[in-house]
PDB file of C-alpha atoms (C1' of nucleotides) in Angstrom:
ATOM      1  CA  UNK A   1     -22.587  46.760  11.571  1.00  0.00           C
ATOM      2  CA  UNK A   2     -19.610  47.857  13.609  1.00  0.00           C
ATOM      3  CA  UNK A   3     -17.868  50.814  12.007  1.00  0.00           C
ATOM      4  CA  UNK A   4     -14.126  51.370  12.256  1.00  0.00           C
ATOM      5  CA  UNK A   5     -14.089  53.366  15.487  1.00  0.00           C
ATOM      6  CA  UNK A   6     -10.385  52.797  16.224  1.00  0.00           C
ATOM      7  CA  UNK A   7      -9.099  54.035  12.883  1.00  0.00           C
ATOM      8  CA  UNK A   8     -11.424  57.043  12.734  1.00  0.00           C
ATOM      9  CA  UNK A   9     -10.832  58.023  16.351  1.00  0.00           C
ATOM     10  CA  UNK A  10      -7.164  58.507  15.459  1.00  0.00           C
ATOM     11  CA  UNK A  11      -8.045  61.102  12.830  1.00  0.00           C
ATOM     12  CA  UNK A  12     -10.620  62.718  15.111  1.00  0.00           C
ATOM     13  CA  UNK A  13      -8.080  62.842  17.956  1.00  0.00           C
ATOM     14  CA  UNK A  14      -5.694  64.703  15.674  1.00  0.00           C
ATOM     15  CA  UNK A  15      -8.444  67.254  14.969  1.00  0.00           C
ATOM     16  CA  UNK A  16      -9.460  67.569  18.625  1.00  0.00           C
ATOM     17  CA  UNK A  17      -7.338  70.652  19.252  1.00  0.00           C
ATOM     18  CA  UNK A  18      -8.314  74.196  18.264  1.00  0.00           C
ATOM     19  CA  UNK A  19      -4.908  75.120  16.844  1.00  0.00           C
ATOM     20  CA  UNK A  20      -4.853  72.034  14.662  1.00  0.00           C
ATOM     21  CA  UNK A  21      -8.380  72.801  13.421  1.00  0.00           C
ATOM     22  CA  UNK A  22      -7.112  76.221  12.393  1.00  0.00           C
ATOM     23  CA  UNK A  23      -4.144  74.616  10.629  1.00  0.00           C
ATOM     24  CA  UNK A  24      -6.571  72.472   8.611  1.00  0.00           C
ATOM     25  CA  UNK A  25      -8.533  75.616   7.750  1.00  0.00           C
ATOM     26  CA  UNK A  26      -5.344  77.379   6.662  1.00  0.00           C
ATOM     27  CA  UNK A  27      -4.420  74.449   4.424  1.00  0.00           C
ATOM     28  CA  UNK A  28      -7.889  74.192   2.876  1.00  0.00           C
ATOM     29  CA  UNK A  29      -6.986  76.461  -0.047  1.00  0.00           C
ATOM     30  CA  UNK A  30      -3.723  74.731  -0.964  1.00  0.00           C
ATOM     31  CA  UNK A  31      -0.296  73.699   0.228  1.00  0.00           C
ATOM     32  CA  UNK A  32       1.841  75.986   2.383  1.00  0.00           C
ATOM     33  CA  UNK A  33       5.294  75.807   3.924  1.00  0.00           C
ATOM     34  CA  UNK A  34       5.652  75.575   7.706  1.00  0.00           C
ATOM     35  CA  UNK A  35       6.858  79.157   8.058  1.00  0.00           C
ATOM     36  CA  UNK A  36       3.724  80.492   6.352  1.00  0.00           C
ATOM     37  CA  UNK A  37       1.517  78.446   8.656  1.00  0.00           C
ATOM     38  CA  UNK A  38       3.464  79.632  11.696  1.00  0.00           C
ATOM     39  CA  UNK A  39       2.642  83.254  10.770  1.00  0.00           C
ATOM     40  CA  UNK A  40      -0.913  82.636  11.975  1.00  0.00           C
ATOM     41  CA  UNK A  41       0.041  81.590  15.496  1.00  0.00           C
ATOM     42  CA  UNK A  42       1.715  82.796  18.672  1.00  0.00           C
ATOM     43  CA  UNK A  43       3.280  79.494  19.659  1.00  0.00           C
ATOM     44  CA  UNK A  44       6.832  78.454  18.836  1.00  0.00           C
ATOM     45  CA  UNK A  45       8.226  76.680  15.770  1.00  0.00           C
ATOM     46  CA  UNK A  46       8.800  73.353  17.602  1.00  0.00           C
ATOM     47  CA  UNK A  47       5.169  73.430  18.728  1.00  0.00           C
ATOM     48  CA  UNK A  48       4.029  73.817  15.117  1.00  0.00           C
ATOM     49  CA  UNK A  49       6.360  70.997  14.138  1.00  0.00           C
ATOM     50  CA  UNK A  50       4.685  68.825  16.769  1.00  0.00           C
ATOM     51  CA  UNK A  51       1.189  69.694  15.523  1.00  0.00           C
ATOM     52  CA  UNK A  52       2.148  68.966  11.909  1.00  0.00           C
ATOM     53  CA  UNK A  53       3.553  65.603  12.958  1.00  0.00           C
ATOM     54  CA  UNK A  54       0.282  64.713  14.693  1.00  0.00           C
ATOM     55  CA  UNK A  55      -1.711  65.726  11.599  1.00  0.00           C
ATOM     56  CA  UNK A  56       0.581  63.751   9.293  1.00  0.00           C
ATOM     57  CA  UNK A  57       0.632  60.619  11.418  1.00  0.00           C
ATOM     58  CA  UNK A  58      -3.139  60.211  11.096  1.00  0.00           C
ATOM     59  CA  UNK A  59      -2.880  60.832   7.339  1.00  0.00           C
ATOM     60  CA  UNK A  60      -5.007  63.964   7.097  1.00  0.00           C
ATOM     61  CA  UNK A  61      -2.053  66.120   6.050  1.00  0.00           C
ATOM     62  CA  UNK A  62       0.698  65.287   3.548  1.00  0.00           C
ATOM     63  CA  UNK A  63       4.197  66.723   3.294  1.00  0.00           C
ATOM     64  CA  UNK A  64       6.476  67.432   0.354  1.00  0.00           C
ATOM     65  CA  UNK A  65      10.082  68.469   0.960  1.00  0.00           C
ATOM     66  CA  UNK A  66      11.805  70.910  -1.375  1.00  0.00           C
ATOM     67  CA  UNK A  67      15.173  72.334  -0.401  1.00  0.00           C
ATOM     68  CA  UNK A  68      14.905  73.906   3.020  1.00  0.00           C
ATOM     69  CA  UNK A  69      11.123  73.934   2.941  1.00  0.00           C
ATOM     70  CA  UNK A  70       8.437  71.505   3.971  1.00  0.00           C
ATOM     71  CA  UNK A  71       5.208  72.001   2.060  1.00  0.00           C
ATOM     72  CA  UNK A  72       2.132  70.747   3.808  1.00  0.00           C
ATOM     73  CA  UNK A  73      -1.194  69.994   2.153  1.00  0.00           C
ATOM     74  CA  UNK A  74      -4.576  68.575   3.101  1.00  0.00           C
ATOM     75  CA  UNK A  75      -5.323  64.994   2.111  1.00  0.00           C
ATOM     76  CA  UNK A  76      -8.789  65.736   0.794  1.00  0.00           C
ATOM     77  CA  UNK A  77      -9.648  62.075   0.259  1.00  0.00           C
ATOM     78  CA  UNK A  78      -8.997  61.431   3.953  1.00  0.00           C
ATOM     79  CA  UNK A  79     -11.113  64.469   4.853  1.00  0.00           C
ATOM     80  CA  UNK A  80     -14.010  63.200   2.778  1.00  0.00           C
ATOM     81  CA  UNK A  81     -13.749  59.740   4.301  1.00  0.00           C
ATOM     82  CA  UNK A  82     -13.856  61.195   7.810  1.00  0.00           C
ATOM     83  CA  UNK A  83     -16.952  63.256   7.054  1.00  0.00           C
ATOM     84  CA  UNK A  84     -18.609  60.225   5.430  1.00  0.00           C
ATOM     85  CA  UNK A  85     -17.804  58.156   8.524  1.00  0.00           C
ATOM     86  CA  UNK A  86     -19.423  60.751  10.773  1.00  0.00           C
ATOM     87  CA  UNK A  87     -22.513  60.944   8.585  1.00  0.00           C
ATOM     88  CA  UNK A  88     -22.852  57.153   8.747  1.00  0.00           C
ATOM     89  CA  UNK A  89     -22.250  57.214  12.487  1.00  0.00           C
ATOM     90  CA  UNK A  90     -25.105  59.570  13.304  1.00  0.00           C
ATOM     91  CA  UNK A  91     -27.569  58.152  10.769  1.00  0.00           C
ATOM     92  CA  UNK A  92     -30.000  55.411  11.773  1.00  0.00           C
ATOM     93  CA  UNK A  93     -29.506  52.418   9.518  1.00  0.00           C
ATOM     94  CA  UNK A  94     -30.967  48.935   9.079  1.00  0.00           C
ATOM     95  CA  UNK A  95     -27.760  47.203  10.159  1.00  0.00           C
ATOM     96  CA  UNK A  96     -26.828  49.501  13.047  1.00  0.00           C
ATOM     97  CA  UNK A  97     -24.969  47.823  15.934  1.00  0.00           C
ATOM     98  CA  UNK A  98     -27.713  49.012  18.280  1.00  0.00           C
ATOM     99  CA  UNK A  99     -29.726  46.011  17.019  1.00  0.00           C
ATOM    100  CA  UNK A 100     -27.028  43.519  18.041  1.00  0.00           C
ATOM    101  CA  UNK A 101     -27.853  43.581  21.757  1.00  0.00           C
ATOM    102  CA  UNK A 102     -31.135  43.092  23.605  1.00  0.00           C
ATOM    103  CA  UNK A 103     -32.940  46.166  24.887  1.00  0.00           C
ATOM    104  CA  UNK A 104     -34.828  45.431  28.072  1.00  0.00           C
ATOM    105  CA  UNK A 105     -38.043  47.371  28.073  1.00  0.00           C
ATOM    106  CA  UNK A 106     -37.251  50.034  30.647  1.00  0.00           C
ATOM    107  CA  UNK A 107     -40.536  51.843  30.348  1.00  0.00           C
TER     108      UNK A 107
ATOM    109  CA  UNK B   1     -12.934  84.166   8.173  1.00  0.00           C
ATOM    110  CA  UNK B   2     -11.965  82.525  11.413  1.00  0.00           C
ATOM    111  CA  UNK B   3     -14.276  79.637  12.268  1.00  0.00           C
ATOM    112  CA  UNK B   4     -15.162  78.687  15.821  1.00  0.00           C
ATOM    113  CA  UNK B   5     -12.282  76.308  16.470  1.00  0.00           C
ATOM    114  CA  UNK B   6     -12.582  76.397  20.275  1.00  0.00           C
ATOM    115  CA  UNK B   7     -16.262  75.495  20.441  1.00  0.00           C
ATOM    116  CA  UNK B   8     -16.033  72.778  17.800  1.00  0.00           C
ATOM    117  CA  UNK B   9     -12.844  71.279  19.211  1.00  0.00           C
ATOM    118  CA  UNK B  10     -14.798  70.552  22.406  1.00  0.00           C
ATOM    119  CA  UNK B  11     -17.299  68.418  20.508  1.00  0.00           C
ATOM    120  CA  UNK B  12     -14.545  66.790  18.464  1.00  0.00           C
ATOM    121  CA  UNK B  13     -12.568  66.046  21.644  1.00  0.00           C
ATOM    122  CA  UNK B  14     -15.610  64.267  23.052  1.00  0.00           C
ATOM    123  CA  UNK B  15     -15.743  62.110  19.905  1.00  0.00           C
ATOM    124  CA  UNK B  16     -12.006  61.433  19.889  1.00  0.00           C
ATOM    125  CA  UNK B  17     -12.300  58.106  21.682  1.00  0.00           C
ATOM    126  CA  UNK B  18     -13.314  54.820  20.036  1.00  0.00           C
ATOM    127  CA  UNK B  19     -15.730  53.748  22.775  1.00  0.00           C
ATOM    128  CA  UNK B  20     -17.530  57.080  22.626  1.00  0.00           C
ATOM    129  CA  UNK B  21     -17.777  56.826  18.831  1.00  0.00           C
ATOM    130  CA  UNK B  22     -19.446  53.459  19.305  1.00  0.00           C
ATOM    131  CA  UNK B  23     -21.831  54.981  21.866  1.00  0.00           C
ATOM    132  CA  UNK B  24     -22.852  57.597  19.291  1.00  0.00           C
ATOM    133  CA  UNK B  25     -23.407  54.806  16.778  1.00  0.00           C
ATOM    134  CA  UNK B  26     -25.532  52.884  19.293  1.00  0.00           C
ATOM    135  CA  UNK B  27     -27.650  55.982  19.930  1.00  0.00           C
ATOM    136  CA  UNK B  28     -28.101  56.785  16.246  1.00  0.00           C
ATOM    137  CA  UNK B  29     -31.385  54.825  16.009  1.00  0.00           C
ATOM    138  CA  UNK B  30     -33.013  56.343  19.094  1.00  0.00           C
ATOM    139  CA  UNK B  31     -32.746  56.853  22.828  1.00  0.00           C
ATOM    140  CA  UNK B  32     -31.520  54.115  25.155  1.00  0.00           C
ATOM    141  CA  UNK B  33     -31.021  53.748  28.892  1.00  0.00           C
ATOM    142  CA  UNK B  34     -27.492  53.448  30.300  1.00  0.00           C
ATOM    143  CA  UNK B  35     -27.875  49.747  31.071  1.00  0.00           C
ATOM    144  CA  UNK B  36     -28.715  48.961  27.437  1.00  0.00           C
ATOM    145  CA  UNK B  37     -25.694  50.907  26.238  1.00  0.00           C
ATOM    146  CA  UNK B  38     -23.468  49.135  28.768  1.00  0.00           C
ATOM    147  CA  UNK B  39     -24.469  45.765  27.245  1.00  0.00           C
ATOM    148  CA  UNK B  40     -22.232  46.572  24.278  1.00  0.00           C
ATOM    149  CA  UNK B  41     -19.054  47.063  26.271  1.00  0.00           C
ATOM    150  CA  UNK B  42     -16.627  45.273  28.586  1.00  0.00           C
ATOM    151  CA  UNK B  43     -15.810  48.260  30.773  1.00  0.00           C
ATOM    152  CA  UNK B  44     -17.507  49.043  34.083  1.00  0.00           C
ATOM    153  CA  UNK B  45     -20.665  51.059  34.794  1.00  0.00           C
ATOM    154  CA  UNK B  46     -18.752  54.043  36.276  1.00  0.00           C
ATOM    155  CA  UNK B  47     -16.641  54.172  33.119  1.00  0.00           C
ATOM    156  CA  UNK B  48     -19.792  54.370  30.991  1.00  0.00           C
ATOM    157  CA  UNK B  49     -21.123  57.050  33.317  1.00  0.00           C
ATOM    158  CA  UNK B  50     -17.934  59.023  32.708  1.00  0.00           C
ATOM    159  CA  UNK B  51     -18.201  58.662  28.927  1.00  0.00           C
ATOM    160  CA  UNK B  52     -21.852  59.762  28.953  1.00  0.00           C
ATOM    161  CA  UNK B  53     -20.918  62.814  31.011  1.00  0.00           C
ATOM    162  CA  UNK B  54     -18.254  63.787  28.485  1.00  0.00           C
ATOM    163  CA  UNK B  55     -20.729  63.387  25.621  1.00  0.00           C
ATOM    164  CA  UNK B  56     -23.392  65.411  27.431  1.00  0.00           C
ATOM    165  CA  UNK B  57     -21.063  68.224  28.456  1.00  0.00           C
ATOM    166  CA  UNK B  58     -20.269  69.031  24.838  1.00  0.00           C
ATOM    167  CA  UNK B  59     -23.973  68.888  23.980  1.00  0.00           C
ATOM    168  CA  UNK B  60     -23.910  66.047  21.470  1.00  0.00           C
ATOM    169  CA  UNK B  61     -25.961  63.754  23.732  1.00  0.00           C
ATOM    170  CA  UNK B  62     -29.050  64.642  25.784  1.00  0.00           C
ATOM    171  CA  UNK B  63     -30.439  62.900  28.862  1.00  0.00           C
ATOM    172  CA  UNK B  64     -33.960  62.360  30.143  1.00  0.00           C
ATOM    173  CA  UNK B  65     -34.528  60.889  33.620  1.00  0.00           C
ATOM    174  CA  UNK B  66     -37.463  58.593  34.293  1.00  0.00           C
ATOM    175  CA  UNK B  67     -37.651  56.689  37.537  1.00  0.00           C
ATOM    176  CA  UNK B  68     -34.434  54.794  38.052  1.00  0.00           C
ATOM    177  CA  UNK B  69     -33.435  55.138  34.434  1.00  0.00           C
ATOM    178  CA  UNK B  70     -31.453  57.674  32.451  1.00  0.00           C
ATOM    179  CA  UNK B  71     -32.415  57.753  28.802  1.00  0.00           C
ATOM    180  CA  UNK B  72     -29.754  59.072  26.506  1.00  0.00           C
ATOM    181  CA  UNK B  73     -30.309  60.357  22.976  1.00  0.00           C
ATOM    182  CA  UNK B  74     -28.301  61.954  20.191  1.00  0.00           C
ATOM    183  CA  UNK B  75     -28.672  65.693  19.686  1.00  0.00           C
ATOM    184  CA  UNK B  76     -29.004  65.495  15.920  1.00  0.00           C
ATOM    185  CA  UNK B  77     -28.904  69.252  15.436  1.00  0.00           C
ATOM    186  CA  UNK B  78     -25.514  69.335  17.149  1.00  0.00           C
ATOM    187  CA  UNK B  79     -24.347  66.433  14.985  1.00  0.00           C
ATOM    188  CA  UNK B  80     -25.372  68.246  11.813  1.00  0.00           C
ATOM    189  CA  UNK B  81     -23.648  71.439  12.933  1.00  0.00           C
ATOM    190  CA  UNK B  82     -20.430  69.560  13.604  1.00  0.00           C
ATOM    191  CA  UNK B  83     -20.476  67.925  10.171  1.00  0.00           C
ATOM    192  CA  UNK B  84     -21.243  71.275   8.545  1.00  0.00           C
ATOM    193  CA  UNK B  85     -18.320  72.843  10.415  1.00  0.00           C
ATOM    194  CA  UNK B  86     -15.968  70.135   9.145  1.00  0.00           C
ATOM    195  CA  UNK B  87     -17.201  70.543   5.580  1.00  0.00           C
ATOM    196  CA  UNK B  88     -16.583  74.282   5.789  1.00  0.00           C
ATOM    197  CA  UNK B  89     -13.194  73.678   7.389  1.00  0.00           C
ATOM    198  CA  UNK B  90     -11.813  71.540   4.568  1.00  0.00           C
ATOM    199  CA  UNK B  91     -13.405  73.508   1.723  1.00  0.00           C
ATOM    200  CA  UNK B  92     -11.472  76.315   0.031  1.00  0.00           C
ATOM    201  CA  UNK B  93     -13.466  79.515   0.276  1.00  0.00           C
ATOM    202  CA  UNK B  94     -13.134  83.148  -0.786  1.00  0.00           C
ATOM    203  CA  UNK B  95     -12.842  84.409   2.778  1.00  0.00           C
ATOM    204  CA  UNK B  96     -10.579  81.667   4.167  1.00  0.00           C
ATOM    205  CA  UNK B  97      -8.205  82.771   6.936  1.00  0.00           C
ATOM    206  CA  UNK B  98      -5.291  81.552   4.817  1.00  0.00           C
ATOM    207  CA  UNK B  99      -5.620  84.866   2.947  1.00  0.00           C
ATOM    208  CA  UNK B 100      -5.174  86.914   6.109  1.00  0.00           C
ATOM    209  CA  UNK B 101      -1.401  86.457   6.339  1.00  0.00           C
ATOM    210  CA  UNK B 102       1.352  87.019   3.766  1.00  0.00           C
ATOM    211  CA  UNK B 103       2.782  83.982   1.999  1.00  0.00           C
ATOM    212  CA  UNK B 104       6.435  84.504   1.192  1.00  0.00           C
ATOM    213  CA  UNK B 105       7.162  82.906  -2.144  1.00  0.00           C
ATOM    214  CA  UNK B 106       9.138  79.869  -1.053  1.00  0.00           C
ATOM    215  CA  UNK B 107       9.605  78.430  -4.519  1.00  0.00           C
TER     216      UNK B 107
ATOM    217  C1'  DA C   1     -38.544  50.213  57.146  1.00  0.00           C
ATOM    218  C1'  DT C   2     -35.628  47.377  54.557  1.00  0.00           C
ATOM    219  C1'  DT C   3     -33.847  45.749  50.403  1.00  0.00           C
ATOM    220  C1'  DA C   4     -32.804  45.847  45.550  1.00  0.00           C
ATOM    221  C1'  DT C   5     -31.645  48.341  41.446  1.00  0.00           C
ATOM    222  C1'  DA C   6     -29.869  52.085  38.185  1.00  0.00           C
ATOM    223  C1'  DT C   7     -26.878  55.528  37.973  1.00  0.00           C
ATOM    224  C1'  DA C   8     -23.499  59.036  39.672  1.00  0.00           C
ATOM    225  C1'  DT C   9     -19.511  60.585  42.261  1.00  0.00           C
ATOM    226  C1'  DA C  10     -14.901  60.352  44.636  1.00  0.00           C
ATOM    227  C1'  DG C  11     -10.371  59.209  44.647  1.00  0.00           C
ATOM    228  C1'  DA C  12      -6.371  56.695  42.762  1.00  0.00           C
ATOM    229  C1'  DT C  13      -3.365  55.203  39.022  1.00  0.00           C
ATOM    230  C1'  DA C  14      -1.354  55.029  34.659  1.00  0.00           C
ATOM    231  C1'  DC C  15      -0.756  57.084  30.481  1.00  0.00           C
ATOM    232  C1'  DA C  16      -1.077  60.736  26.908  1.00  0.00           C
ATOM    233  C1'  DT C  17      -0.179  65.425  25.309  1.00  0.00           C
ATOM    234  C1'  DA C  18       0.606  70.676  24.537  1.00  0.00           C
ATOM    235  C1'  DT C  19       3.987  73.571  25.348  1.00  0.00           C
ATOM    236  C1'  DC C  20       8.537  75.324  26.223  1.00  0.00           C
ATOM    237  C1'  DT C  21      13.964  75.738  25.771  1.00  0.00           C
ATOM    238  C1'  DA C  22      17.904  73.869  23.862  1.00  0.00           C
ATOM    239  C1'  DT C  23      19.952  71.494  20.288  1.00  0.00           C
ATOM    240  C1'  DA C  24      20.394  68.799  15.982  1.00  0.00           C
ATOM    241  C1'  DT C  25      19.919  68.317  11.034  1.00  0.00           C
ATOM    242  C1'  DA C  26      20.198  69.577   6.521  1.00  0.00           C
ATOM    243  C1'  DA C  27      20.291  72.579   2.613  1.00  0.00           C
ATOM    244  C1'  DG C  28      21.952  77.119   0.432  1.00  0.00           C
ATOM    245  C1'  DG C  29      24.722  81.019  -0.035  1.00  0.00           C
ATOM    246  C1'  DA C  30      28.973  83.868   0.975  1.00  0.00           C
TER     247       DA C  30
ATOM    248  C1'  DT D   1      34.551  76.127   4.519  1.00  0.00           C
ATOM    249  C1'  DC D   2      31.652  78.831   7.373  1.00  0.00           C
ATOM    250  C1'  DC D   3      27.369  80.984   8.266  1.00  0.00           C
ATOM    251  C1'  DT D   4      22.440  81.381   7.748  1.00  0.00           C
ATOM    252  C1'  DT D   5      17.949  79.524   7.458  1.00  0.00           C
ATOM    253  C1'  DA D   6      13.965  76.113   7.787  1.00  0.00           C
ATOM    254  C1'  DT D   7      12.588  72.443  10.137  1.00  0.00           C
ATOM    255  C1'  DA D   8      12.916  68.447  13.380  1.00  0.00           C
ATOM    256  C1'  DT D   9      14.084  66.201  17.679  1.00  0.00           C
ATOM    257  C1'  DA D  10      15.084  65.680  22.730  1.00  0.00           C
ATOM    258  C1'  DG D  11      13.909  66.354  27.198  1.00  0.00           C
ATOM    259  C1'  DA D  12      11.219  68.662  30.817  1.00  0.00           C
ATOM    260  C1'  DT D  13       6.926  70.266  32.871  1.00  0.00           C
ATOM    261  C1'  DA D  14       2.178  70.792  33.563  1.00  0.00           C
ATOM    262  C1'  DT D  15      -2.154  69.280  32.562  1.00  0.00           C
ATOM    263  C1'  DG D  16      -5.750  66.138  30.962  1.00  0.00           C
ATOM    264  C1'  DT D  17      -8.007  61.614  30.800  1.00  0.00           C
ATOM    265  C1'  DA D  18      -9.548  56.528  30.698  1.00  0.00           C
ATOM    266  C1'  DT D  19     -10.001  53.240  33.761  1.00  0.00           C
ATOM    267  C1'  DC D  20     -10.647  51.020  38.129  1.00  0.00           C
ATOM    268  C1'  DT D  21     -12.693  50.140  43.135  1.00  0.00           C
ATOM    269  C1'  DA D  22     -15.453  51.867  46.625  1.00  0.00           C
ATOM    270  C1'  DT D  23     -19.229  54.460  47.882  1.00  0.00           C
ATOM    271  C1'  DA D  24     -23.213  57.618  47.497  1.00  0.00           C
ATOM    272  C1'  DT D  25     -27.774  58.782  45.769  1.00  0.00           C
ATOM    273  C1'  DA D  26     -32.263  58.046  44.506  1.00  0.00           C
ATOM    274  C1'  DT D  27     -36.162  55.395  43.224  1.00  0.00           C
ATOM    275  C1'  DA D  28     -39.013  51.227  43.460  1.00  0.00           C
ATOM    276  C1'  DA D  29     -40.574  46.986  45.501  1.00  0.00           C
ATOM    277  C1'  DT D  30     -41.508  43.955  49.421  1.00  0.00           C
TER     278       DT D  30
END
DNA sequence: ATTATATATAGATACATATCTATATAAGGA
DNA sequence: TCCTTATATAGATATGTATCTATATATAAT
């Protein structure tokens, strides 16, 4: 069975950057405002803003505004779904798409 | 503790493309030659060759040559390590890097 | 030797993206 | 009202990449 490669590749693309992986790690213990996240990095504030936008657009990070601050948090349900997708992807199953096309006996 | 974001982002980057996710899925039941993989797609043979190179360079796919054929297979150890990394990443732990910088009390 | 076949490489094009500086927005405090 | 602060957006630049066509390589078959 064909899995949802398009949808999941969007989330994976958002994670395919070392700084954004670190941001996820930083958020893994609870929500933080942008300025606290920025403390961990050498890049500029607009660059962090860009990274947070990428993470939010794929749904893996949520945002809550309060006064001047933006509080970011991990969407743990989305995280779990991504990991489940990957586990399904690499596991051999009865209804795997590999069975949907002929394999000519190479050997 | 800082995780290995650089190393893992390379693997994740290789997976951050829907066609390559499908290739991983196709390989999840065992090794296949390039021509059998190509059967599943509309793109050209050089494009598949490019995708396989990307997957091999990050170590998630291995290749075995036999005569005219290249047999590709999933590196399941690498797959497991990636999934373990992601599970660690999104889990709150005692020694998370989020504790390594001050959090100014926003609220 | 010549031909056919499976795969890889080279080079081009079009598009995406990580970063920066400069500026805008929007909320609070003096 | 004016200034400060936190964050977002705009625009530019440099780099990366997914795809193609054309060609090379390497093995097998006739």
